[in-house]
XYZ file of N, CA and C in Angstrom:
828
model
N -11.669 26.597 42.946
C -11.322 27.984 42.351
C -11.250 28.854 43.477
N -11.926 28.559 44.691
C -11.706 29.574 45.991
C -10.391 29.753 46.345
N -9.567 28.593 46.212
C -8.046 28.727 46.670
C -7.571 29.815 45.790
N -7.863 29.820 44.506
C -7.171 30.698 43.470
C -7.486 32.128 43.442
N -8.572 32.349 44.297
C -9.358 33.740 44.446
C -8.906 34.302 45.663
N -8.003 34.093 46.503
C -7.688 34.604 47.649
C -6.383 35.651 47.376
N -6.775 36.823 48.025
C -5.705 38.022 47.814
C -5.665 38.714 49.039
N -4.387 38.992 49.442
C -4.207 39.980 50.499
C -4.899 39.736 51.783
N -4.939 38.357 51.913
C -5.467 37.765 53.262
C -7.136 37.830 53.152
N -7.563 38.169 52.287
C -9.061 38.167 52.251
C -9.532 37.288 51.174
N -10.862 36.662 51.435
C -11.422 35.640 50.510
C -12.309 36.413 49.535
N -11.927 36.568 48.317
C -12.480 37.373 47.239
C -14.080 36.903 47.047
N -13.890 35.450 47.085
C -15.449 34.749 46.872
C -16.430 35.328 47.967
N -16.020 35.877 48.949
C -16.857 36.203 49.929
C -17.785 37.204 49.644
N -16.843 38.184 48.707
C -17.491 39.392 48.207
C -18.213 39.394 46.868
N -17.631 38.390 46.110
C -18.314 38.087 44.621
C -19.403 37.228 44.806
N -20.541 37.676 43.994
C -21.901 36.910 44.035
C -21.472 35.595 43.364
N -22.358 34.581 44.231
C -22.060 33.232 43.496
C -22.276 32.960 42.191
N -23.444 33.599 41.825
C -23.749 33.390 40.195
C -22.691 33.810 39.342
N -22.051 34.911 39.724
C -20.911 35.441 38.952
C -19.727 34.365 38.924
N -19.413 33.786 40.016
C -18.457 32.682 40.078
C -18.705 31.574 39.219
N -20.087 31.060 39.351
C -20.586 29.856 38.568
C -20.482 30.447 37.086
N -20.696 31.618 36.713
C -20.839 32.019 35.188
C -19.277 32.031 34.805
N -18.345 32.486 35.568
C -16.836 32.593 35.196
C -16.436 31.040 35.056
N -16.923 30.107 36.048
C -16.293 28.929 35.858
C -16.895 28.087 34.542
N -18.169 28.393 34.149
C -18.742 27.887 33.072
C -18.071 28.179 31.889
N -17.931 29.497 31.730
C -17.221 30.230 30.480
C -15.780 29.665 30.520
N -15.048 29.391 31.537
C -13.754 28.944 31.484
C -13.771 27.461 31.031
N -14.683 26.561 31.387
C -14.829 25.468 30.851
C -15.161 25.175 29.642
N -16.160 26.100 29.223
C -16.511 26.019 27.659
C -15.296 26.454 26.860
N -14.380 27.477 27.366
C -13.184 27.794 26.546
C -12.314 26.729 26.538
N -12.036 26.037 27.603
C -11.118 24.781 27.766
C -11.614 23.647 26.668
N -13.104 23.333 26.651
C -13.457 22.330 25.731
C -13.141 22.754 24.340
N -13.339 24.215 24.068
C -12.873 24.537 22.655
C -11.505 24.194 22.278
N -10.631 24.372 23.228
C -9.225 24.296 23.078
C -8.858 22.679 22.703
N -9.626 21.844 23.755
C -9.442 20.481 23.593
C -10.103 19.893 22.218
N -11.102 20.517 21.986
C -11.732 20.174 20.608
C -10.767 20.344 19.415
N -10.157 21.450 19.317
C -9.328 21.799 18.348
C -8.154 20.928 18.307
N -7.620 20.296 19.417
C -6.689 19.313 19.545
C -7.130 17.917 19.132
N -8.523 17.793 18.864
C -9.175 16.598 18.546
C -9.354 15.542 19.704
N -9.103 16.016 21.019
C -9.166 15.235 22.093
C -10.669 14.971 22.404
N -11.747 15.812 22.155
C -12.819 15.539 22.239
C -13.467 14.238 21.425
N -12.776 13.904 20.346
C -13.070 12.895 19.230
C -13.062 11.595 20.112
N -12.179 11.348 21.207
C -12.118 10.140 21.946
C -13.397 9.672 22.529
N -14.237 10.669 22.922
C -15.558 10.263 23.623
C -16.446 9.690 22.597
N -16.568 10.285 21.433
C -17.510 9.847 20.537
C -18.814 10.242 20.726
N -18.992 11.252 21.556
C -20.330 11.960 21.975
C -20.665 13.249 21.022
N -21.773 13.668 21.087
C -22.105 14.721 20.272
C -21.563 16.054 20.667
N -20.625 16.753 19.833
C -20.262 18.057 20.154
C -20.851 18.794 20.973
N -22.099 19.077 20.801
C -23.206 19.932 21.356
C -23.422 19.634 22.923
N -23.571 18.381 23.095
C -23.706 17.717 24.397
C -22.640 18.053 25.160
N -21.382 17.707 24.481
C -20.060 17.959 25.191
C -19.861 19.428 25.676
N -20.175 20.328 24.697
C -19.929 21.679 25.035
C -20.930 22.140 26.240
N -22.271 21.593 26.085
C -23.208 22.047 27.310
C -22.769 21.282 28.602
N -22.225 20.087 28.377
C -21.691 19.266 29.506
C -20.626 20.204 30.181
N -19.641 20.784 29.489
C -18.674 21.297 29.899
C -18.958 22.550 30.654
N -19.891 23.396 29.993
C -20.454 24.541 30.646
C -21.001 24.418 32.099
N -21.755 23.310 32.125
C -22.642 22.995 33.343
C -21.639 22.529 34.136
N -20.717 21.774 33.959
C -19.605 21.153 34.982
C -18.839 22.403 35.425
N -18.477 23.072 34.718
C -17.529 24.252 35.092
C -18.443 25.196 36.202
N -19.593 25.465 35.687
C -20.533 26.249 36.667
C -20.717 25.573 38.138
N -20.835 24.340 37.964
C -21.074 23.555 39.328
C -19.943 23.580 40.313
N -18.651 23.345 39.687
C -17.482 23.058 40.438
C -16.646 24.445 40.834
N -17.192 25.522 39.987
C -16.188 26.779 40.246
C -16.386 27.303 41.651
N -17.504 27.174 42.497
C -17.531 27.698 43.788
C -16.879 26.769 44.751
N -16.506 25.526 44.352
C -15.870 24.726 45.227
C -14.561 24.625 45.203
N -13.918 23.967 46.223
C -12.478 23.680 46.037
C -11.955 22.765 44.897
N -12.871 22.278 44.285
C -12.492 21.556 42.946
C -12.524 22.599 41.703
N -12.864 23.789 41.959
C -12.740 24.720 40.907
C -11.244 24.876 40.660
N -10.408 24.489 41.308
C -8.871 24.774 40.923
C -8.650 23.797 39.892
N -9.286 22.688 39.743
C -9.156 21.762 38.633
C -9.331 22.482 37.223
N -10.111 23.454 37.142
C -10.163 24.244 35.773
C -8.996 24.800 35.444
N -8.409 25.355 36.296
C -7.144 26.098 36.027
C -5.953 25.021 35.766
N -5.947 24.041 36.364
C -4.997 22.865 36.158
C -5.222 22.267 34.864
N -6.357 21.791 34.498
C -6.648 21.426 33.257
C -6.251 22.491 32.076
N -6.680 23.695 32.401
C -6.321 24.673 31.431
C -4.883 25.021 31.268
N -3.851 24.852 32.248
C -2.633 24.835 32.060
C -1.987 23.779 31.232
N -2.564 22.585 31.509
C -2.119 21.360 30.801
C -2.445 21.476 29.330
N -3.557 21.894 28.956
C -4.202 22.171 27.717
C -3.238 23.188 26.804
N -2.907 24.389 27.438
C -2.239 25.247 26.992
C -0.707 24.789 26.662
N -0.305 24.047 27.534
C 1.067 23.670 27.442
C 1.175 22.543 26.185
N 0.259 21.760 26.087
C 0.225 20.723 24.987
C -0.037 21.544 23.685
N -0.906 22.308 23.631
C -1.071 23.092 22.591
C 0.117 23.816 22.115
N 1.011 24.520 22.977
C 2.201 25.106 22.522
C 3.228 24.116 22.001
N 3.273 22.911 22.748
C 4.232 21.817 22.092
C 3.895 21.348 20.961
N 2.596 21.113 20.631
C 2.101 20.687 19.342
C 2.211 21.746 18.192
N 1.896 23.067 18.478
C 1.932 24.013 17.427
C 3.280 24.511 17.199
N 4.310 24.593 18.274
C 5.460 25.250 17.834
C 6.676 24.330 18.067
N 6.587 23.076 18.157
C 7.757 22.259 18.280
C 7.467 21.126 17.157
N 8.473 20.269 16.824
C 8.580 19.373 15.758
C 7.937 17.896 16.320
N 7.227 17.949 17.534
C 7.098 16.416 18.232
C 6.358 15.826 17.294
N 5.081 16.601 16.645
C 4.020 15.992 16.008
C 4.416 14.983 14.845
N 5.309 15.523 13.961
C 5.663 14.784 12.711
C 6.029 13.363 12.713
N 6.921 13.052 13.564
C 7.492 11.573 13.746
C 6.299 10.845 14.190
N 5.493 11.218 15.040
C 4.278 10.526 15.366
C 3.320 10.258 14.230
N 3.016 11.439 13.578
C 2.144 11.328 12.393
C 2.552 10.501 11.316
N 3.895 10.288 11.042
C 4.499 9.623 9.990
C 4.274 8.121 10.241
N 4.146 7.829 11.468
C 4.074 6.272 11.817
C 2.587 5.591 11.359
N 1.800 6.663 11.000
C 0.468 6.136 10.462
C 0.541 6.153 9.042
N 1.465 6.558 8.340
C 1.455 6.541 6.773
C 2.168 5.281 6.236
N 1.570 4.553 5.302
C 2.080 3.573 4.769
C 2.052 3.860 3.177
N 3.138 3.734 2.431
C 3.309 4.026 1.007
C 4.115 2.833 0.505
N 3.476 1.818 -0.123
C 4.204 0.820 -0.569
C 4.982 1.053 -1.782
N 5.876 0.286 -2.465
C 6.742 0.311 -3.576
C 5.969 0.487 -4.697
N 4.731 -0.102 -4.857
C 3.805 0.087 -6.051
C 4.476 -0.642 -7.241
N 5.353 -1.525 -7.287
C 5.782 -2.268 -8.126
C 4.984 -3.320 -8.752
N 4.058 -3.740 -7.927
C 3.336 -4.974 -8.244
C 2.137 -4.563 -9.210
N 1.936 -5.488 -9.981
C 0.840 -5.509 -10.997
C -0.596 -5.291 -10.399
N -1.422 -4.483 -10.750
C -2.772 -4.362 -10.107
C -3.799 -4.439 -11.227
N -4.954 -4.756 -10.720
C -6.106 -4.910 -11.608
C -6.998 -3.519 -11.757
N -6.957 -2.930 -10.594
C -7.896 -1.768 -10.432
C -7.268 -0.745 -9.555
N -7.728 0.522 -9.652
C -7.349 1.469 -8.555
C -8.684 1.728 -7.733
N -8.620 1.632 -6.441
C -9.614 1.773 -5.384
C -9.283 3.138 -4.648
N -10.240 4.026 -4.758
C -10.230 5.339 -3.910
C -11.364 5.269 -2.782
N -10.911 5.606 -1.662
C -11.775 5.669 -0.495
C -12.290 6.980 -0.256
N -13.555 6.973 0.098
C -14.155 8.121 0.404
C -14.119 8.773 1.715
N -14.905 9.683 2.283
C -14.724 10.377 3.606
C -15.643 11.227 4.068
N -15.893 12.382 3.561
C -17.101 13.321 4.008
C -17.470 14.029 2.881
N -18.799 14.621 3.071
C -19.254 15.461 2.137
C -20.123 16.655 2.607
N -20.582 17.487 1.934
C -21.202 18.562 2.626
C -22.671 18.392 2.714
N -23.620 19.253 2.962
C -25.213 18.982 2.986
C -25.783 18.919 1.667
N -24.933 19.381 0.528
C -25.319 19.112 -0.857
C -24.838 17.926 -1.503
N -24.064 17.215 -0.794
C -23.682 15.820 -1.269
C -22.426 15.969 -2.089
N -21.821 17.121 -1.937
C -20.454 17.309 -2.632
C -19.278 16.819 -1.787
N -18.303 16.375 -2.421
C -17.248 15.856 -1.742
C -16.413 16.892 -1.051
N -15.908 16.503 0.307
C -15.034 17.373 0.877
C -13.715 17.608 0.228
N -12.791 18.650 0.513
C -11.563 18.678 -0.228
C -10.517 17.461 -0.091
N -10.658 16.933 1.102
C -9.789 15.818 1.453
C -10.063 14.544 0.440
N -11.620 14.311 0.201
C -11.734 13.408 -0.483
C -11.686 13.588 -2.087
N -11.792 14.858 -2.313
C -11.373 15.344 -3.754
C -9.893 15.023 -3.982
N -9.178 15.245 -2.997
C -7.549 14.915 -2.942
C -7.430 13.536 -3.285
N -8.147 12.763 -2.709
C -7.949 11.173 -2.993
C -8.665 10.873 -4.522
N -9.553 11.460 -4.702
C -10.119 11.056 -6.120
C -9.118 11.630 -7.175
N -8.564 12.715 -7.153
C -7.718 13.376 -8.256
C -6.227 12.457 -8.046
N -5.941 12.045 -6.963
C -4.647 11.220 -6.646
C -5.052 9.929 -7.504
N -6.280 9.293 -7.232
C -6.600 7.985 -7.768
C -6.691 7.929 -9.221
N -7.174 9.042 -9.965
C -7.159 9.231 -11.311
C -5.696 9.117 -11.842
N -4.910 10.060 -11.077
C -3.461 9.988 -11.520
C -2.742 8.836 -11.527
N -3.119 7.956 -10.394
C -2.369 6.666 -10.251
C -2.822 5.813 -11.386
N -4.136 5.862 -11.682
C -4.667 4.919 -12.806
C -3.999 5.453 -14.273
N -3.829 6.561 -14.402
C -3.020 7.075 -15.556
C -1.446 6.535 -15.461
N -1.105 6.686 -14.351
C 0.537 6.193 -14.216
C 0.652 4.792 -14.657
N -0.275 4.033 -14.101
C -0.138 2.535 -14.090
C -0.806 2.024 -15.534
N -1.568 3.019 -16.107
C -2.275 2.545 -17.450
C -3.357 1.459 -17.160
N -3.975 1.895 -15.880
C -5.213 0.949 -15.671
C -6.512 1.803 -15.956
N -7.308 1.035 -16.490
C -8.777 1.510 -17.045
C -9.681 1.329 -16.298
N -9.711 0.870 -14.851
C -10.901 0.544 -14.161
C -10.527 1.003 -12.779
N -11.380 2.055 -12.181
C -11.199 2.742 -10.942
C -12.529 2.474 -10.070
N -12.417 2.191 -8.911
C -13.686 1.828 -7.949
C -13.800 3.007 -6.913
N -14.956 3.323 -6.628
C -15.188 4.495 -5.660
C -16.121 4.033 -4.737
N -16.137 4.448 -3.522
C -17.317 4.177 -2.547
C -18.146 5.419 -2.347
N -19.352 5.259 -2.216
C -20.320 6.249 -2.207
C -20.794 6.367 -0.784
N -20.816 7.707 -0.454
C -21.115 8.013 1.000
C -22.712 8.254 1.100
N -23.312 7.699 2.061
C -24.799 7.930 2.218
C -25.039 8.359 3.775
N -25.947 9.482 3.719
C -26.329 9.968 5.040
C -27.836 10.268 5.078
N -28.398 10.049 6.302
C -29.788 10.192 6.409
C -30.646 9.187 5.740
N -32.000 9.359 5.812
C -32.843 8.348 5.333
C -34.020 8.859 4.803
N -34.738 8.219 3.566
C -35.778 8.804 2.965
C -35.589 10.004 2.509
N -36.607 11.010 2.573
C -36.354 12.475 2.083
C -35.170 13.144 2.330
N -34.656 12.888 3.540
C -33.494 13.461 4.231
C -32.119 12.742 3.839
N -32.140 11.741 2.783
C -30.997 11.108 2.520
C -30.098 11.899 1.487
N -28.736 11.854 1.801
C -27.693 12.777 1.085
C -26.918 11.511 0.526
N -26.520 11.577 -0.613
C -25.570 10.769 -1.164
C -24.507 11.363 -2.000
N -23.122 11.006 -2.053
C -22.239 11.758 -3.013
C -22.072 11.184 -4.502
N -22.985 10.139 -4.745
C -22.844 9.392 -5.974
C -23.001 10.523 -7.099
N -23.934 11.397 -7.151
C -23.957 12.273 -8.464
C -22.729 13.153 -8.322
N -22.198 13.444 -7.443
C -20.962 14.373 -7.509
C -19.969 13.651 -7.977
N -19.734 12.382 -7.595
C -18.829 11.544 -8.022
C -18.846 11.190 -9.589
N -20.037 10.970 -9.913
C -20.383 10.625 -11.358
C -19.815 11.840 -12.228
N -20.357 13.125 -11.725
C -20.109 14.312 -12.427
C -18.547 14.644 -12.548
N -17.897 14.394 -11.441
C -16.563 14.573 -11.387
C -15.540 13.617 -12.369
N -16.093 12.365 -12.365
C -15.422 11.479 -13.111
C -15.771 11.628 -14.659
N -16.951 12.177 -15.060
C -17.225 12.504 -16.386
C -16.291 13.610 -16.771
N -16.056 14.544 -15.861
C -15.415 15.719 -16.072
C -13.714 15.327 -16.422
N -13.315 14.657 -15.452
C -11.895 14.478 -15.163
C -11.423 13.329 -15.933
N -12.121 12.226 -15.808
C -11.658 10.913 -16.698
C -12.770 10.203 -17.180
N -13.394 10.678 -18.238
C -14.396 10.165 -18.968
C -14.096 8.756 -19.520
N -12.719 8.340 -19.863
C -12.415 7.388 -20.565
C -12.184 6.003 -19.403
N -12.310 6.306 -18.055
C -12.086 5.158 -17.197
C -13.542 4.673 -17.064
N -13.418 3.284 -16.723
C -14.519 2.622 -16.139
C -14.597 2.696 -14.735
N -15.715 3.041 -14.209
C -16.056 3.203 -12.782
C -16.827 2.329 -12.234
N -16.435 1.572 -11.086
C -17.287 0.871 -10.349
C -17.557 1.284 -9.055
N -18.766 1.240 -8.489
C -19.215 1.807 -7.443
C -19.698 0.930 -6.204
N -19.332 1.088 -5.016
C -19.996 0.479 -3.900
C -20.598 1.437 -2.985
N -21.854 1.079 -2.461
C -22.815 2.059 -1.813
C -23.025 1.749 -0.309
N -23.817 2.408 0.227
C -24.178 2.301 1.747
C -22.768 2.222 2.617
N -21.817 3.122 2.550
C -20.501 3.093 3.106
C -20.697 4.045 4.383
N -20.488 3.567 5.585
C -20.422 4.369 6.806
C -19.087 4.415 7.358
N -18.154 3.548 7.094
C -16.949 3.410 7.771
C -15.756 2.639 6.788
N -14.521 2.781 7.160
C -13.477 2.231 6.536
C -13.841 0.609 6.315
N -14.222 0.082 7.592
C -14.554 -1.361 7.576
C -15.496 -1.851 6.380
N -16.758 -0.966 6.384
C -17.656 -1.023 5.356
C -17.119 -1.058 3.923
N -16.275 -0.032 3.663
C -15.530 -0.038 2.317
C -14.636 -1.369 2.156
N -14.034 -1.799 3.107
C -13.206 -2.908 3.079
C -13.947 -4.178 2.622
N -15.224 -4.423 3.391
C -15.810 -5.504 2.936
C -16.564 -5.497 1.465
N -16.984 -4.181 1.236
C -17.517 -4.084 -0.158
C -16.616 -4.058 -1.300
N -15.283 -3.511 -1.110
C -14.467 -3.693 -2.214
C -13.910 -5.098 -2.340
N -13.761 -5.777 -1.198
C -13.456 -7.057 -1.303
C -14.431 -7.969 -2.154
N -15.639 -7.687 -1.937
C -16.679 -8.374 -2.536
C -16.648 -7.974 -4.061
N -16.325 -6.598 -4.421
C -16.331 -6.221 -5.753
C -15.231 -6.907 -6.449
N -14.189 -7.018 -5.742
C -12.855 -7.862 -6.336
C -13.045 -9.124 -6.614
N -13.862 -9.872 -5.707
C -14.219 -11.265 -6.047
C -15.118 -11.308 -7.427
N -16.134 -10.485 -7.455
C -16.932 -10.526 -8.685
C -16.194 -10.320 -9.994
N -15.236 -9.226 -10.026
C -14.563 -9.042 -11.153
C -13.237 -9.825 -11.278
N -12.923 -10.569 -10.293
C -11.716 -11.366 -10.247
C -10.327 -10.492 -10.268
N -10.420 -9.554 -9.400
C -9.250 -8.630 -9.334
C -8.245 -9.232 -8.329
N -7.067 -9.407 -8.542
C -6.091 -10.179 -7.732
C -5.526 -9.230 -6.817
N -5.105 -8.010 -7.286
C -4.613 -6.888 -6.403
C -5.130 -5.696 -6.700
N -5.212 -4.637 -5.760
C -5.644 -3.371 -6.225
C -4.638 -2.350 -5.584
N -4.628 -1.046 -6.284
C -4.034 0.025 -5.653
C -4.940 0.929 -4.857
N -4.716 0.961 -3.722
C -5.713 1.660 -2.750
C -5.100 3.043 -2.444
N -5.924 4.167 -2.835
C -5.579 5.543 -2.516
C -6.350 6.086 -1.476
N -5.844 6.624 -0.474
C -6.399 7.315 0.610
C -5.359 8.332 1.216
N -5.834 9.129 1.992
C -5.112 10.162 2.719
C -3.920 9.853 3.574
N -2.884 10.390 3.495
C -1.576 9.977 4.304
C -1.788 9.299 5.387
N -2.427 9.756 6.423
C -2.572 9.454 7.951
C -3.704 8.365 8.045
N -4.490 8.159 7.141
C -5.412 7.149 7.093
C -4.957 5.866 6.251
N -3.706 5.932 5.539
C -3.207 4.864 4.730
C -2.810 3.680 5.448
N -2.143 3.583 6.564
C -1.690 2.393 7.306
C -3.144 1.514 7.773
N -4.058 2.334 8.507
C -5.178 1.508 8.975
C -6.003 0.985 7.883
N -6.411 1.919 6.855
C -7.081 1.649 5.652
C -6.643 0.354 4.767
N -5.396 0.577 4.504
C -4.765 -0.623 3.606
C -4.785 -2.009 4.657
N -4.574 -1.983 5.914
C -4.568 -3.127 6.652
C -5.954 -3.875 6.805
N -6.971 -2.705 6.775
C -8.415 -3.253 7.123
C -8.699 -3.944 5.818
N -8.432 -3.397 4.563
C -8.864 -3.999 3.269
C -8.048 -5.498 3.274
N -7.029 -5.500 3.735
C -6.099 -6.829 3.916
C -6.763 -8.008 4.520
N -7.251 -7.572 5.815
C -7.977 -8.523 6.665
C -9.038 -8.768 6.147
N -9.785 -7.935 5.174
C -11.081 -8.586 4.519
C -10.796 -9.409 3.422
N -9.386 -9.566 3.062
C -8.998 -10.428 2.116
C -8.721 -10.013 0.801
N -8.310 -8.762 0.632
C -7.955 -8.284 -0.727
C -6.534 -7.739 -0.595
N -5.751 -8.222 -1.638
C -4.432 -7.736 -1.763
C -4.264 -6.307 -2.356
N -3.416 -5.585 -1.523
C -3.430 -4.262 -1.679
C -1.958 -3.654 -1.958
N -1.929 -2.540 -2.819
C -0.796 -2.013 -2.828
C -1.215 -0.425 -2.377
N -0.635 0.135 -1.358
C -0.992 1.357 -0.585
C -0.524 2.410 -1.242
N -1.309 3.503 -1.683
C -0.829 4.712 -2.506
C -1.380 5.779 -1.581
N -0.474 6.778 -1.212
C -0.838 7.968 -0.425
C -1.201 9.109 -1.279
N -2.440 9.630 -1.200
C -2.801 10.736 -2.043
C -2.112 11.984 -1.721
N -2.050 12.995 -2.495
C -1.487 14.371 -2.469
C -2.605 14.994 -1.544
N -2.148 15.558 -0.243
C -2.979 16.303 0.422
C -2.849 17.816 0.247
N -4.037 18.531 0.259
C -3.971 20.035 0.176
C -4.515 20.702 1.443
N -4.791 19.673 2.443
C -5.014 20.429 3.670
C -3.888 20.787 4.521
N -2.886 19.878 4.537
C -1.590 20.184 5.105
C -0.475 18.960 4.442
N 0.594 19.356 4.510
C 1.676 18.619 4.158
C 2.478 18.043 5.312
N 2.638 16.692 5.352
C 3.654 16.149 6.513
C 4.868 16.494 6.272
N 5.335 16.792 5.135
C 6.674 17.202 4.908
C 6.747 18.654 4.324
N 7.181 19.746 4.917
C 7.911 19.487 6.277
C 7.119 19.907 7.592
N 5.777 20.197 7.395
C 4.836 20.330 8.606
C 5.644 21.392 9.451
N 5.545 22.546 8.783
C 6.221 23.807 9.621
C 5.300 24.686 10.319
N 4.176 24.973 9.652
C 2.957 25.805 10.091
C 2.383 25.287 11.442
N 2.182 26.165 12.366
C 1.486 25.752 13.565
C 0.228 25.336 13.226
N -0.684 25.650 12.277
C -2.022 25.281 12.112
C -2.029 23.936 11.375
N -0.957 23.583 10.704
C -0.846 22.341 10.044
C -0.243 21.261 11.113
N 0.564 21.623 12.113
C 0.743 20.753 13.075
C -0.340 20.432 13.958
N -1.394 21.426 14.281
C -2.699 21.253 14.910
C -3.393 20.266 14.228
N -3.464 20.258 12.866
C -4.455 19.405 12.052
C -3.774 18.117 12.129
N -2.589 18.111 12.106
C -1.839 16.585 11.994
C -2.027 16.104 13.459
N -1.858 16.846 14.486
C -2.201 16.170 15.832
C -3.391 15.824 16.035
N -4.645 16.440 15.483
C -6.015 16.018 15.374
C -6.036 14.801 14.732
N -5.363 14.516 13.592
C -5.526 13.317 12.965
C -4.857 12.173 13.743
N -3.710 12.486 14.512
C -2.943 11.513 15.178
C -3.884 11.129 16.272
N -4.750 11.848 17.022
C -5.619 11.433 18.057
C -6.725 10.721 17.460
N -7.294 10.938 16.186
C -8.445 10.170 15.661
C -7.832 8.781 15.338
N -6.814 8.914 14.501
C -6.219 7.408 14.082
C -5.769 6.740 15.192
N -5.244 7.203 16.201
C -4.994 6.350 17.279
C -6.116 5.643 17.934
N -7.235 6.463 18.274
C -8.455 5.769 18.813
C -8.903 4.690 17.654
N -9.002 5.250 16.414
C -9.627 4.215 15.367
C -8.825 2.987 15.276
N -7.484 3.128 15.171
C -6.705 1.898 15.080
C -6.846 0.987 16.214
N -6.984 1.426 17.398
C -7.123 0.641 18.767
C -8.455 0.042 18.536
N -9.331 0.718 18.325
C -10.858 0.179 18.013
C -10.941 -0.953 17.131
N -10.286 -0.768 15.850
C -10.185 -1.682 14.705
C -9.483 -3.006 15.086
N -8.265 -2.894 15.983
C -7.566 -3.998 16.346
C -8.303 -4.690 17.475
N -9.160 -4.139 18.197
C -9.869 -4.672 19.374
C -11.156 -5.650 18.692
N -11.533 -5.186 17.511
C -12.646 -5.872 16.924
C -12.112 -6.763 15.840
N -10.853 -6.989 15.680
C -10.373 -7.800 14.744
C -10.308 -7.413 13.262
N -10.439 -6.125 13.227
C -10.755 -5.547 11.773
C -9.241 -4.994 11.170
N -8.141 -5.070 11.798
C -6.991 -4.472 11.609
C -5.914 -5.260 11.920
């Protein structure tokens, strides 16, 4: 940062208090992390967002008064350029579409399987998971299937335990009381869902299922269930978060890019572990 604070032949850092330079560097690094986080780049680390924010703040403050402070501006320029390309050009959509799998759905299936995702602190399904559930019910109606299988999200332990089951039961009673619902519990990941749904299929002798999940989750999810031994017809849920077609809005492109980053990381990890 010293190199960038020289003006008219004088070293401005010689006049600025050192604590002010550190404060500026910390604030700049904190802002850069916020931008990287919006793009989903912080998901690659798998670390706590709070720790990453504090780490960025501390790192920026430490290097700001040194020659390495210039790196903050270089990283900032790269992140701003990437953000502009993602938000205001069509480069994201073809990459995002590579993660989407939509099968012909002509095969006969024995049940519709709907994957879960996230919930709020009250145990209510997030908007994305609700999209999956509604699309799953619609798929069962379209195929004239009477059985639907859902995965229950569990978080916390003992008195702090939160589960989505009560919300799922309430929604199914409201939206599709005529359908027979099977549940699998203790779900933490797509891999857990794959193993539990494969076991459920063996129990009820299902030969093939229609798997319903979010568009960009579809390729990895369907392949993971197939590796677990379950025949799958992949069905893409209707998404209300953003639409991949035509993906015109800047905010939608940013959200899609975030999912690209996440799915790239998750797919690589699943393949490394032999799950995909």
